[in-house]
Amino acid sequence: MLELRLVQGSLLKKVLEAIKELVTDANFDCSGTGFSLQAMDSSHVALVALLLRSEGFEHYRCDRNLSMGMNLGNMAKMLRCAGNDDIITIKADDGSDTVTFMFESPNQDKIADFEMKLMDIDSEHLGIPDSEYQAIVRMPSSEFSRICKDLSSIGDTVIISVTKEGVKFSTAGDIGTANIVCRQNKTVDKPEESTIIEMQEPVSLTFALRYMNSFTKASPLSDQVTISLSSELPVVVEYKIGEMGYIRFYLAPKIEEDEEMKA
Amino acid sequence: MLELRLVQGSLLKKVLEAIKELVTDANFDCSGTGFSLQAMDSSHVALVALLLRSEGFEHYRCDRNLSMGMNLGNMAKMLRCAGNDDIITIKADDGSDTVTFMFESPNQDKIADFEMKLMDIDSEHLGIPDSEYQAIVRMPSSEFSRICKDLSSIGDTVIISVTKEGVKFSTAGDIGTANIVCRQNKTVDKPEESTIIEMQEPVSLTFALRYMNSFTKASPLSDQVTISLSSELPVVVEYKIGEMGYIRFYLAPKIEEDEEMKA
Amino acid sequence: MLELRLVQGSLLKKVLEAIKELVTDANFDCSGTGFSLQAMDSSHVALVALLLRSEGFEHYRCDRNLSMGMNLGNMAKMLRCAGNDDIITIKADDGSDTVTFMFESPNQDKIADFEMKLMDIDSEHLGIPDSEYQAIVRMPSSEFSRICKDLSSIGDTVIISVTKEGVKFSTAGDIGTANIVCRQNKTVDKPEESTIIEMQEPVSLTFALRYMNSFTKASPLSDQVTISLSSELPVVVEYKIGEMGYIRFYLAPKIEEDEEMKA
């Protein structure tokens, strides 16, 4: 039997809004560690990894490891019916082919049960090794989102270049070119507005803006986003989920276009 | 001659927004009692009854009973041109084939006259007998609206079941099922947020969500909605219009589907 | 070399939003006087004239007169990437076929450079003589915008009639007619809400609402709009841009329809 009670139910609502565009169907894995998901996007280019640790739930009962296949669009439809202040409980009986989402309003006046059919989904769990990155940028998630959206009005790809002074986002398209530089800034009053760069060596990589824009749908989860870059590795775009976990998006750099645009 | 001056003109704006989707053309009836309308929706399934009592108008002159056929879409277009704080006056000369809506801004700096052509509309006035209902639910109109909208993302019909403890709204569709229970709650600080159930006997009836969603367009008129249910009668969904009247929507239960879904 | 630094960059953003619908491509002319534009709309009916005086810029360097052909849609796309509090600098090298828009965030943490290709555009500069007008109406720009929008839901043209008492906007269409009268009002507390009429003689002219509605896209630039009317002249609809300039829209009255509707 599975019963996971999340007091801040809005987090689960935001998680679904963040990934439902990228991933159509996926297995949610429940174990003693937590509630997690790993899935490729439907064009098999980007990878999403979600973890909500068991400690973050008010109540976490998971008698045995369970993998539940869900259609994320349908799951998002149901979670949209939860109020922003509702407590959400995820329930499933052993061997059941359904999962139940229970929404309790803060004053307990309104209780909703949404039962959704589960699906059988083939999936491989990829082992993602811990890596050293050449550069790690931490910046306001709203700023990163704005930059990706702005550059999309000019071009299709973004070159992210990191130096000690700052991070530069560049694009080019039919109507012209654009460069946006964000300087390192550790001294702001509000830590959520800081931009911090940890750099081993300068790095410059090219990515499809379409995916970057999808990733930024997770911005409501966190004030800050962390972008980890290395020449030989997929970029990791990470949004923390309160104290209880994270969403990480992985995307391989575009090799040829990078060279062309640098030329 | 007809001259009806409504200081809180926004009420008339909201009335039109509430019914213009459901009813295309209808006769507005003016008499000593008030300004009223009774009309079937265009698919002849739901009935709308509106009453604005003469006492609610600052000035109410109606020399003889008058029935004015109007296209509600056009009337709504004109009323949308009134400011939310405007005083609205409805004027018609005897035997005229037009009606005039006059909008006065609060400081009298802006005066607008909109003249609309009247139509000849055949209509029968149905006598609606006063009835006893098995259960009457009074609840926040925004809550009822939210529930109908939420359930529409899952199914096409709603089963409304009333017991002493509360009122349950249920639906089922391809992706799963949903049950939302609202408990009776008389003790809230704000009376507009209370949910009060008067029940003679338990009742459970099925309705098309499409119509319920249309009815909830009247929510801006009132903080509370009253839902009156009996097995043998159409449901009545009523929104009060300040102290001066009401909009009532009538809809027959769906017989077969109710039985099927209970099974 | 050209370098124009505008501290209140949002003004340039609003200018583009105001004219990009009406004009597709146009030459911006830079001289010692200022940064200006004169262009016909794409159907060659309305004329737009923009002036931003050199004194309004924090820094204004224009070594020699320069005419830069730009696609206004593309320019608007780039300016939309500037924050509302950003400082905008327009830069061009002599003989270059590109222009650069630089956006600096208030705290200098984010610097963006957008480079746009210039176009060759044939254009004639029309001399617009100063004229005496029979009537000049100054009124809140939001009110004028609301009136044009409201009347568009009824008819296609607006008759603007000025008398000493006020200005009347009238239209007629299939569903009826509408008249909106705004009275002269000099005594309001807030000057931006005043309606002031300077009249030599009464005047009544008819215009296409489609263009009037386009002109009102400039409303965010100014609280007040000035409408100058004479029987023999195009109307001038003017929005001031702070202390530094203006946008003026010119539109010829409709002759025949005016007569018809008066009849």
PDB file of N, CA, C and O in Angstrom, chain A residues 13-72:
ATOM      1  N   LYS A  13       1.435  20.250  -7.990  1.00  0.00           N
ATOM      2  CA  LYS A  13       0.782  20.913  -9.122  1.00  0.00           C
ATOM      3  C   LYS A  13       1.832  21.563 -10.048  1.00  0.00           C
ATOM      4  O   LYS A  13       1.790  21.412 -11.264  1.00  0.00           O
ATOM      5  N   LYS A  14       2.775  22.272  -9.424  1.00  0.00           N
ATOM      6  CA  LYS A  14       3.800  22.959 -10.226  1.00  0.00           C
ATOM      7  C   LYS A  14       4.719  21.964 -10.927  1.00  0.00           C
ATOM      8  O   LYS A  14       5.185  22.228 -12.041  1.00  0.00           O
ATOM      9  N   VAL A  15       5.023  20.837 -10.257  1.00  0.00           N
ATOM     10  CA  VAL A  15       5.872  19.816 -10.886  1.00  0.00           C
ATOM     11  C   VAL A  15       5.213  19.333 -12.177  1.00  0.00           C
ATOM     12  O   VAL A  15       5.852  19.240 -13.228  1.00  0.00           O
ATOM     13  N   LEU A  16       3.921  19.057 -12.111  1.00  0.00           N
ATOM     14  CA  LEU A  16       3.241  18.543 -13.310  1.00  0.00           C
ATOM     15  C   LEU A  16       3.203  19.585 -14.413  1.00  0.00           C
ATOM     16  O   LEU A  16       3.424  19.279 -15.590  1.00  0.00           O
ATOM     17  N   GLU A  17       2.924  20.843 -14.046  1.00  0.00           N
ATOM     18  CA  GLU A  17       2.917  21.898 -15.066  1.00  0.00           C
ATOM     19  C   GLU A  17       4.303  22.036 -15.701  1.00  0.00           C
ATOM     20  O   GLU A  17       4.427  22.399 -16.864  1.00  0.00           O
ATOM     21  N   ALA A  18       5.345  21.713 -14.908  1.00  0.00           N
ATOM     22  CA  ALA A  18       6.715  21.881 -15.408  1.00  0.00           C
ATOM     23  C   ALA A  18       7.093  20.811 -16.415  1.00  0.00           C
ATOM     24  O   ALA A  18       7.881  21.060 -17.327  1.00  0.00           O
ATOM     25  N   ILE A  19       6.573  19.595 -16.270  1.00  0.00           N
ATOM     26  CA  ILE A  19       7.069  18.504 -17.115  1.00  0.00           C
ATOM     27  C   ILE A  19       6.046  17.968 -18.098  1.00  0.00           C
ATOM     28  O   ILE A  19       6.405  17.235 -19.018  1.00  0.00           O
ATOM     29  N   LYS A  20       4.765  18.333 -17.975  1.00  0.00           N
ATOM     30  CA  LYS A  20       3.745  17.706 -18.819  1.00  0.00           C
ATOM     31  C   LYS A  20       3.901  18.044 -20.304  1.00  0.00           C
ATOM     32  O   LYS A  20       3.445  17.295 -21.161  1.00  0.00           O
ATOM     33  N   GLU A  21       4.535  19.171 -20.608  1.00  0.00           N
ATOM     34  CA  GLU A  21       4.745  19.526 -22.008  1.00  0.00           C
ATOM     35  C   GLU A  21       5.820  18.669 -22.634  1.00  0.00           C
ATOM     36  O   GLU A  21       5.760  18.320 -23.803  1.00  0.00           O
ATOM     37  N   LEU A  22       6.824  18.357 -21.826  1.00  0.00           N
ATOM     38  CA  LEU A  22       8.009  17.664 -22.328  1.00  0.00           C
ATOM     39  C   LEU A  22       7.766  16.152 -22.410  1.00  0.00           C
ATOM     40  O   LEU A  22       8.195  15.507 -23.364  1.00  0.00           O
ATOM     41  N   VAL A  23       7.075  15.617 -21.408  1.00  0.00           N
ATOM     42  CA  VAL A  23       6.917  14.168 -21.286  1.00  0.00           C
ATOM     43  C   VAL A  23       5.432  13.819 -21.322  1.00  0.00           C
ATOM     44  O   VAL A  23       4.649  14.401 -20.576  1.00  0.00           O
ATOM     45  N   THR A  24       5.052  12.884 -22.189  1.00  0.00           N
ATOM     46  CA  THR A  24       3.651  12.503 -22.297  1.00  0.00           C
ATOM     47  C   THR A  24       3.270  11.451 -21.263  1.00  0.00           C
ATOM     48  O   THR A  24       2.342  11.644 -20.482  1.00  0.00           O
ATOM     49  N   ASP A  25       3.966  10.314 -21.278  1.00  0.00           N
ATOM     50  CA  ASP A  25       3.697   9.215 -20.346  1.00  0.00           C
ATOM     51  C   ASP A  25       4.981   8.885 -19.613  1.00  0.00           C
ATOM     52  O   ASP A  25       6.064   8.918 -20.200  1.00  0.00           O
ATOM     53  N   ALA A  26       4.872   8.529 -18.325  1.00  0.00           N
ATOM     54  CA  ALA A  26       6.084   8.184 -17.584  1.00  0.00           C
ATOM     55  C   ALA A  26       5.732   7.364 -16.359  1.00  0.00           C
ATOM     56  O   ALA A  26       4.598   7.413 -15.865  1.00  0.00           O
ATOM     57  N   ASN A  27       6.717   6.609 -15.876  1.00  0.00           N
ATOM     58  CA  ASN A  27       6.572   5.873 -14.632  1.00  0.00           C
ATOM     59  C   ASN A  27       7.024   6.723 -13.453  1.00  0.00           C
ATOM     60  O   ASN A  27       8.128   7.271 -13.473  1.00  0.00           O
ATOM     61  N   PHE A  28       6.154   6.819 -12.435  1.00  0.00           N
ATOM     62  CA  PHE A  28       6.574   7.392 -11.163  1.00  0.00           C
ATOM     63  C   PHE A  28       7.033   6.227 -10.282  1.00  0.00           C
ATOM     64  O   PHE A  28       6.312   5.230 -10.149  1.00  0.00           O
ATOM     65  N   ASP A  29       8.220   6.363  -9.691  1.00  0.00           N
ATOM     66  CA  ASP A  29       8.774   5.293  -8.863  1.00  0.00           C
ATOM     67  C   ASP A  29       8.705   5.688  -7.401  1.00  0.00           C
ATOM     68  O   ASP A  29       9.176   6.760  -7.016  1.00  0.00           O
ATOM     69  N   CYS A  30       8.109   4.804  -6.594  1.00  0.00           N
ATOM     70  CA  CYS A  30       8.021   5.062  -5.164  1.00  0.00           C
ATOM     71  C   CYS A  30       8.881   4.047  -4.434  1.00  0.00           C
ATOM     72  O   CYS A  30       8.764   2.837  -4.687  1.00  0.00           O
ATOM     73  N   SER A  31       9.711   4.530  -3.531  1.00  0.00           N
ATOM     74  CA  SER A  31      10.529   3.633  -2.714  1.00  0.00           C
ATOM     75  C   SER A  31      10.700   4.301  -1.362  1.00  0.00           C
ATOM     76  O   SER A  31      10.141   5.385  -1.117  1.00  0.00           O
ATOM     77  N   GLY A  32      11.489   3.664  -0.485  1.00  0.00           N
ATOM     78  CA  GLY A  32      11.737   4.265   0.816  1.00  0.00           C
ATOM     79  C   GLY A  32      12.394   5.630   0.698  1.00  0.00           C
ATOM     80  O   GLY A  32      12.220   6.503   1.553  1.00  0.00           O
ATOM     81  N   THR A  33      13.141   5.841  -0.367  1.00  0.00           N
ATOM     82  CA  THR A  33      13.865   7.106  -0.555  1.00  0.00           C
ATOM     83  C   THR A  33      12.929   8.265  -0.868  1.00  0.00           C
ATOM     84  O   THR A  33      13.107   9.378  -0.385  1.00  0.00           O
ATOM     85  N   GLY A  34      11.960   7.967  -1.731  1.00  0.00           N
ATOM     86  CA  GLY A  34      11.075   9.056  -2.122  1.00  0.00           C
ATOM     87  C   GLY A  34      10.272   8.713  -3.359  1.00  0.00           C
ATOM     88  O   GLY A  34      10.212   7.555  -3.796  1.00  0.00           O
ATOM     89  N   PHE A  35       9.651   9.748  -3.890  1.00  0.00           N
ATOM     90  CA  PHE A  35       8.773   9.658  -5.043  1.00  0.00           C
ATOM     91  C   PHE A  35       9.566  10.280  -6.192  1.00  0.00           C
ATOM     92  O   PHE A  35       9.946  11.451  -6.133  1.00  0.00           O
ATOM     93  N   SER A  36       9.846   9.475  -7.238  1.00  0.00           N
ATOM     94  CA  SER A  36      10.754   9.984  -8.265  1.00  0.00           C
ATOM     95  C   SER A  36      10.280   9.606  -9.661  1.00  0.00           C
ATOM     96  O   SER A  36       9.381   8.766  -9.838  1.00  0.00           O
ATOM     97  N   LEU A  37      10.884  10.229 -10.630  1.00  0.00           N
ATOM     98  CA  LEU A  37      10.555   9.985 -12.033  1.00  0.00           C
ATOM     99  C   LEU A  37      11.803  10.250 -12.857  1.00  0.00           C
ATOM    100  O   LEU A  37      12.572  11.172 -12.562  1.00  0.00           O
ATOM    101  N   GLN A  38      12.001   9.413 -13.866  1.00  0.00           N
ATOM    102  CA  GLN A  38      13.050   9.691 -14.845  1.00  0.00           C
ATOM    103  C   GLN A  38      12.468   9.381 -16.207  1.00  0.00           C
ATOM    104  O   GLN A  38      11.923   8.288 -16.419  1.00  0.00           O
ATOM    105  N   ALA A  39      12.530  10.330 -17.130  1.00  0.00           N
ATOM    106  CA  ALA A  39      11.890  10.089 -18.427  1.00  0.00           C
ATOM    107  C   ALA A  39      12.541  10.934 -19.506  1.00  0.00           C
ATOM    108  O   ALA A  39      13.019  12.041 -19.252  1.00  0.00           O
ATOM    109  N   MET A  40      12.566  10.362 -20.720  1.00  0.00           N
ATOM    110  CA  MET A  40      13.013  11.121 -21.885  1.00  0.00           C
ATOM    111  C   MET A  40      11.817  11.910 -22.403  1.00  0.00           C
ATOM    112  O   MET A  40      10.672  11.492 -22.259  1.00  0.00           O
ATOM    113  N   ASP A  41      12.080  13.036 -23.027  1.00  0.00           N
ATOM    114  CA  ASP A  41      10.994  13.766 -23.687  1.00  0.00           C
ATOM    115  C   ASP A  41      10.557  12.967 -24.908  1.00  0.00           C
ATOM    116  O   ASP A  41      11.248  12.024 -25.331  1.00  0.00           O
ATOM    117  N   SER A  42       9.409  13.346 -25.476  1.00  0.00           N
ATOM    118  CA  SER A  42       8.812  12.501 -26.516  1.00  0.00           C
ATOM    119  C   SER A  42       9.683  12.418 -27.775  1.00  0.00           C
ATOM    120  O   SER A  42       9.613  11.451 -28.513  1.00  0.00           O
ATOM    121  N   SER A  43      10.572  13.386 -28.018  1.00  0.00           N
ATOM    122  CA  SER A  43      11.474  13.275 -29.178  1.00  0.00           C
ATOM    123  C   SER A  43      12.826  12.657 -28.793  1.00  0.00           C
ATOM    124  O   SER A  43      13.748  12.651 -29.598  1.00  0.00           O
ATOM    125  N   HIS A  44      12.927  12.141 -27.563  1.00  0.00           N
ATOM    126  CA  HIS A  44      14.125  11.437 -27.085  1.00  0.00           C
ATOM    127  C   HIS A  44      15.398  12.279 -27.173  1.00  0.00           C
ATOM    128  O   HIS A  44      16.458  11.790 -27.545  1.00  0.00           O
ATOM    129  N   VAL A  45      15.274  13.546 -26.843  1.00  0.00           N
ATOM    130  CA  VAL A  45      16.431  14.430 -26.871  1.00  0.00           C
ATOM    131  C   VAL A  45      16.801  14.882 -25.457  1.00  0.00           C
ATOM    132  O   VAL A  45      17.961  14.899 -25.081  1.00  0.00           O
ATOM    133  N   ALA A  46      15.794  15.227 -24.680  1.00  0.00           N
ATOM    134  CA  ALA A  46      16.045  15.727 -23.329  1.00  0.00           C
ATOM    135  C   ALA A  46      15.622  14.683 -22.304  1.00  0.00           C
ATOM    136  O   ALA A  46      14.747  13.851 -22.566  1.00  0.00           O
ATOM    137  N   LEU A  47      16.261  14.743 -21.138  1.00  0.00           N
ATOM    138  CA  LEU A  47      15.932  13.821 -20.053  1.00  0.00           C
ATOM    139  C   LEU A  47      15.472  14.639 -18.846  1.00  0.00           C
ATOM    140  O   LEU A  47      16.046  15.682 -18.544  1.00  0.00           O
ATOM    141  N   VAL A  48      14.406  14.161 -18.196  1.00  0.00           N
ATOM    142  CA  VAL A  48      13.905  14.810 -16.985  1.00  0.00           C
ATOM    143  C   VAL A  48      14.109  13.872 -15.815  1.00  0.00           C
ATOM    144  O   VAL A  48      13.793  12.681 -15.926  1.00  0.00           O
ATOM    145  N   ALA A  49      14.613  14.385 -14.716  1.00  0.00           N
ATOM    146  CA  ALA A  49      14.712  13.585 -13.490  1.00  0.00           C
ATOM    147  C   ALA A  49      14.103  14.375 -12.349  1.00  0.00           C
ATOM    148  O   ALA A  49      14.457  15.532 -12.132  1.00  0.00           O
ATOM    149  N   LEU A  50      13.153  13.729 -11.665  1.00  0.00           N
ATOM    150  CA  LEU A  50      12.430  14.373 -10.557  1.00  0.00           C
ATOM    151  C   LEU A  50      12.667  13.569  -9.298  1.00  0.00           C
ATOM    152  O   LEU A  50      12.644  12.337  -9.322  1.00  0.00           O
ATOM    153  N   LEU A  51      12.905  14.250  -8.175  1.00  0.00           N
ATOM    154  CA  LEU A  51      12.945  13.553  -6.888  1.00  0.00           C
ATOM    155  C   LEU A  51      12.218  14.379  -5.845  1.00  0.00           C
ATOM    156  O   LEU A  51      12.493  15.568  -5.680  1.00  0.00           O
ATOM    157  N   LEU A  52      11.272  13.732  -5.154  1.00  0.00           N
ATOM    158  CA  LEU A  52      10.656  14.309  -3.959  1.00  0.00           C
ATOM    159  C   LEU A  52      10.996  13.349  -2.824  1.00  0.00           C
ATOM    160  O   LEU A  52      10.462  12.230  -2.765  1.00  0.00           O
ATOM    161  N   ARG A  53      11.903  13.746  -1.930  1.00  0.00           N
ATOM    162  CA  ARG A  53      12.372  12.834  -0.874  1.00  0.00           C
ATOM    163  C   ARG A  53      11.253  12.530   0.130  1.00  0.00           C
ATOM    164  O   ARG A  53      10.421  13.385   0.420  1.00  0.00           O
ATOM    165  N   SER A  54      11.287  11.314   0.681  1.00  0.00           N
ATOM    166  CA  SER A  54      10.229  10.883   1.610  1.00  0.00           C
ATOM    167  C   SER A  54      10.132  11.835   2.807  1.00  0.00           C
ATOM    168  O   SER A  54       9.033  12.098   3.306  1.00  0.00           O
ATOM    169  N   GLU A  55      11.262  12.393   3.263  1.00  0.00           N
ATOM    170  CA  GLU A  55      11.237  13.273   4.439  1.00  0.00           C
ATOM    171  C   GLU A  55      10.384  14.525   4.201  1.00  0.00           C
ATOM    172  O   GLU A  55       9.954  15.160   5.154  1.00  0.00           O
ATOM    173  N   GLY A  56      10.167  14.883   2.951  1.00  0.00           N
ATOM    174  CA  GLY A  56       9.413  16.099   2.661  1.00  0.00           C
ATOM    175  C   GLY A  56       7.910  15.914   2.783  1.00  0.00           C
ATOM    176  O   GLY A  56       7.163  16.898   2.780  1.00  0.00           O
ATOM    177  N   PHE A  57       7.462  14.663   2.913  1.00  0.00           N
ATOM    178  CA  PHE A  57       6.024  14.400   3.041  1.00  0.00           C
ATOM    179  C   PHE A  57       5.633  14.370   4.515  1.00  0.00           C
ATOM    180  O   PHE A  57       6.411  13.910   5.361  1.00  0.00           O
ATOM    181  N   GLU A  58       4.438  14.840   4.834  1.00  0.00           N
ATOM    182  CA  GLU A  58       3.986  14.782   6.229  1.00  0.00           C
ATOM    183  C   GLU A  58       3.829  13.320   6.654  1.00  0.00           C
ATOM    184  O   GLU A  58       4.117  12.938   7.787  1.00  0.00           O
ATOM    185  N   HIS A  59       3.349  12.527   5.707  1.00  0.00           N
ATOM    186  CA  HIS A  59       3.162  11.103   5.964  1.00  0.00           C
ATOM    187  C   HIS A  59       3.636  10.380   4.719  1.00  0.00           C
ATOM    188  O   HIS A  59       3.271  10.770   3.607  1.00  0.00           O
ATOM    189  N   TYR A  60       4.487   9.359   4.881  1.00  0.00           N
ATOM    190  CA  TYR A  60       5.024   8.652   3.714  1.00  0.00           C
ATOM    191  C   TYR A  60       4.992   7.161   3.998  1.00  0.00           C
ATOM    192  O   TYR A  60       5.794   6.637   4.764  1.00  0.00           O
ATOM    193  N   ARG A  61       4.045   6.476   3.424  1.00  0.00           N
ATOM    194  CA  ARG A  61       3.973   5.034   3.600  1.00  0.00           C
ATOM    195  C   ARG A  61       4.109   4.376   2.244  1.00  0.00           C
ATOM    196  O   ARG A  61       3.321   4.617   1.334  1.00  0.00           O
ATOM    197  N   CYS A  62       5.132   3.537   2.094  1.00  0.00           N
ATOM    198  CA  CYS A  62       5.354   2.846   0.831  1.00  0.00           C
ATOM    199  C   CYS A  62       5.820   1.449   1.199  1.00  0.00           C
ATOM    200  O   CYS A  62       7.003   1.235   1.475  1.00  0.00           O
ATOM    201  N   ASP A  63       4.886   0.472   1.269  1.00  0.00           N
ATOM    202  CA  ASP A  63       5.203  -0.858   1.790  1.00  0.00           C
ATOM    203  C   ASP A  63       6.228  -1.585   0.936  1.00  0.00           C
ATOM    204  O   ASP A  63       7.050  -2.335   1.447  1.00  0.00           O
ATOM    205  N   ARG A  64       6.128  -1.397  -0.379  1.00  0.00           N
ATOM    206  CA  ARG A  64       7.154  -1.985  -1.243  1.00  0.00           C
ATOM    207  C   ARG A  64       7.325  -1.108  -2.484  1.00  0.00           C
ATOM    208  O   ARG A  64       6.437  -0.353  -2.829  1.00  0.00           O
ATOM    209  N   ASN A  65       8.493  -1.240  -3.101  1.00  0.00           N
ATOM    210  CA  ASN A  65       8.786  -0.392  -4.260  1.00  0.00           C
ATOM    211  C   ASN A  65       7.710  -0.557  -5.316  1.00  0.00           C
ATOM    212  O   ASN A  65       7.232  -1.668  -5.568  1.00  0.00           O
ATOM    213  N   LEU A  66       7.316   0.554  -5.920  1.00  0.00           N
ATOM    214  CA  LEU A  66       6.175   0.539  -6.829  1.00  0.00           C
ATOM    215  C   LEU A  66       6.496   1.473  -7.987  1.00  0.00           C
ATOM    216  O   LEU A  66       7.050   2.549  -7.789  1.00  0.00           O
ATOM    217  N   SER A  67       6.141   1.024  -9.185  1.00  0.00           N
ATOM    218  CA  SER A  67       6.337   1.867 -10.351  1.00  0.00           C
ATOM    219  C   SER A  67       4.969   2.079 -10.991  1.00  0.00           C
ATOM    220  O   SER A  67       4.293   1.117 -11.349  1.00  0.00           O
ATOM    221  N   MET A  68       4.523   3.318 -11.062  1.00  0.00           N
ATOM    222  CA  MET A  68       3.170   3.605 -11.551  1.00  0.00           C
ATOM    223  C   MET A  68       3.241   4.389 -12.852  1.00  0.00           C
ATOM    224  O   MET A  68       3.741   5.520 -12.878  1.00  0.00           O
ATOM    225  N   GLY A  69       2.717   3.784 -13.932  1.00  0.00           N
ATOM    226  CA  GLY A  69       2.735   4.453 -15.237  1.00  0.00           C
ATOM    227  C   GLY A  69       1.578   5.429 -15.368  1.00  0.00           C
ATOM    228  O   GLY A  69       0.419   5.065 -15.173  1.00  0.00           O
ATOM    229  N   MET A  70       1.885   6.672 -15.634  1.00  0.00           N
ATOM    230  CA  MET A  70       0.822   7.685 -15.706  1.00  0.00           C
ATOM    231  C   MET A  70       0.942   8.502 -16.989  1.00  0.00           C
ATOM    232  O   MET A  70       2.043   8.744 -17.488  1.00  0.00           O
ATOM    233  N   ASN A  71      -0.226   8.907 -17.482  1.00  0.00           N
ATOM    234  CA  ASN A  71      -0.257   9.905 -18.539  1.00  0.00           C
ATOM    235  C   ASN A  71      -0.182  11.272 -17.863  1.00  0.00           C
ATOM    236  O   ASN A  71      -1.066  11.632 -17.071  1.00  0.00           O
ATOM    237  N   LEU A  72       0.860  12.013 -18.183  1.00  0.00           N
ATOM    238  CA  LEU A  72       1.105  13.248 -17.422  1.00  0.00           C
ATOM    239  C   LEU A  72       0.092  14.344 -17.747  1.00  0.00           C
ATOM    240  O   LEU A  72      -0.215  15.184 -16.894  1.00  0.00           O
TER     241      LEU A  72
END
